[in-house]
């Protein structure tokens, strides 16, 4: 049996009756686009975050893009973010004709080094875009202070942090707006692509609703501001409504898996387990560890039929598609060092003890032989 970092089939078997009922609810509703399920999910996801507004969109990349656009980002603007992230964070900035400006991350927790942000602000900077990476939050209070000093907006990228908290506040509630992905692997995952933006700002909400629907507000065919076709699908919305009621249970399941890894691997030399930043409640979207001989380890684990991922092996600034930004080798030293050492162990709420023990045993054996 091959071990992978993620699998949904056990969870699907447990939730199958409810999920199929969700599909039947939508197909029998008589409305397949922007109907009751989308409205219901938007209301319930906003309420989960104690915010006034949620706008469902078609995927997490467009959640970031439309969130930035609703905050006023356009051609020629700059958005400060990190390179140690999934490429869609940066692709969304680029899609608006804006320029991503990278700051390095902290070696101790892989998160945006907020102490570097202010030096990166220019007269073209419009938005600060922190990425709550791997399941825990960036230090938001000093980032918010920088934004306020310079008259900037903040958009949280919460694609990996559903249910995470920072000093008691939920990810997505510490900014002008926040973007979420519900890709199937996420802590709150759909059965296909889906995303959303949450905000307390009524004007941002109104703009988002227009630009996700061609730029139309009230009447079809009347475009007020050119927008996109980025609507959340009714089927995915209804599935997400059902799964939202189990989000806290999913988080608890991930934390239990993380606790077992910590107990079993804490004594392994040179293996650095996921750090927890001060004030954070981690949700362990992925369980990222570090080792200086990462590539040897991953290759050796293949003999055990264990195939693990790297999140992420190529920092965005090193990708050929973004070479034009001019970030040469060594420009983000912590990010580049981490990219050669990090890898992810299997992490999902329905991961069995047997499967987890198989990975733990194999990893210990591989490391003991080196």
PDB file of N, CA and C in Angstrom, residues 50 63 88 98 163-164 221 276 321 336:
ATOM      1  N   UNK A  50     -17.564  35.772  12.700  1.00  0.00           N
ATOM      2  CA  UNK A  50     -18.155  36.960  13.331  1.00  0.00           C
ATOM      3  C   UNK A  50     -17.929  38.209  12.483  1.00  0.00           C
ATOM      4  N   UNK A  63      -9.994  34.204  -5.254  1.00  0.00           N
ATOM      5  CA  UNK A  63     -10.305  34.867  -3.979  1.00  0.00           C
ATOM      6  C   UNK A  63      -9.234  35.904  -3.668  1.00  0.00           C
ATOM      7  N   UNK A  88      -0.022  30.374  -6.566  1.00  0.00           N
ATOM      8  CA  UNK A  88      -1.230  31.171  -6.818  1.00  0.00           C
ATOM      9  C   UNK A  88      -1.311  32.486  -6.061  1.00  0.00           C
ATOM     10  N   UNK A  98      -0.205  44.115 -11.220  1.00  0.00           N
ATOM     11  CA  UNK A  98       0.558  44.651 -10.094  1.00  0.00           C
ATOM     12  C   UNK A  98       1.875  43.885  -9.959  1.00  0.00           C
ATOM     13  N   UNK A 163      -9.815  28.168  10.584  1.00  0.00           N
ATOM     14  CA  UNK A 163      -9.966  27.839  11.999  1.00  0.00           C
ATOM     15  C   UNK A 163      -8.763  28.153  12.860  1.00  0.00           C
ATOM     16  N   UNK A 164      -7.657  28.600  12.263  1.00  0.00           N
ATOM     17  CA  UNK A 164      -6.480  28.972  13.059  1.00  0.00           C
ATOM     18  C   UNK A 164      -6.751  30.269  13.821  1.00  0.00           C
ATOM     19  N   UNK A 221     -26.800  41.804 -17.768  1.00  0.00           N
ATOM     20  CA  UNK A 221     -26.460  42.540 -18.986  1.00  0.00           C
ATOM     21  C   UNK A 221     -25.993  43.961 -18.713  1.00  0.00           C
ATOM     22  N   UNK A 276       5.755  26.309  16.724  1.00  0.00           N
ATOM     23  CA  UNK A 276       4.518  27.040  17.004  1.00  0.00           C
ATOM     24  C   UNK A 276       4.880  28.451  17.411  1.00  0.00           C
ATOM     25  N   UNK A 321       9.089  31.772 -14.522  1.00  0.00           N
ATOM     26  CA  UNK A 321       7.987  32.666 -14.863  1.00  0.00           C
ATOM     27  C   UNK A 321       8.040  34.000 -14.151  1.00  0.00           C
ATOM     28  N   UNK A 336      15.219  30.462   0.727  1.00  0.00           N
ATOM     29  CA  UNK A 336      15.962  29.542  -0.140  1.00  0.00           C
ATOM     30  C   UNK A 336      16.552  28.380   0.652  1.00  0.00           C
TER      31      UNK A 336
END
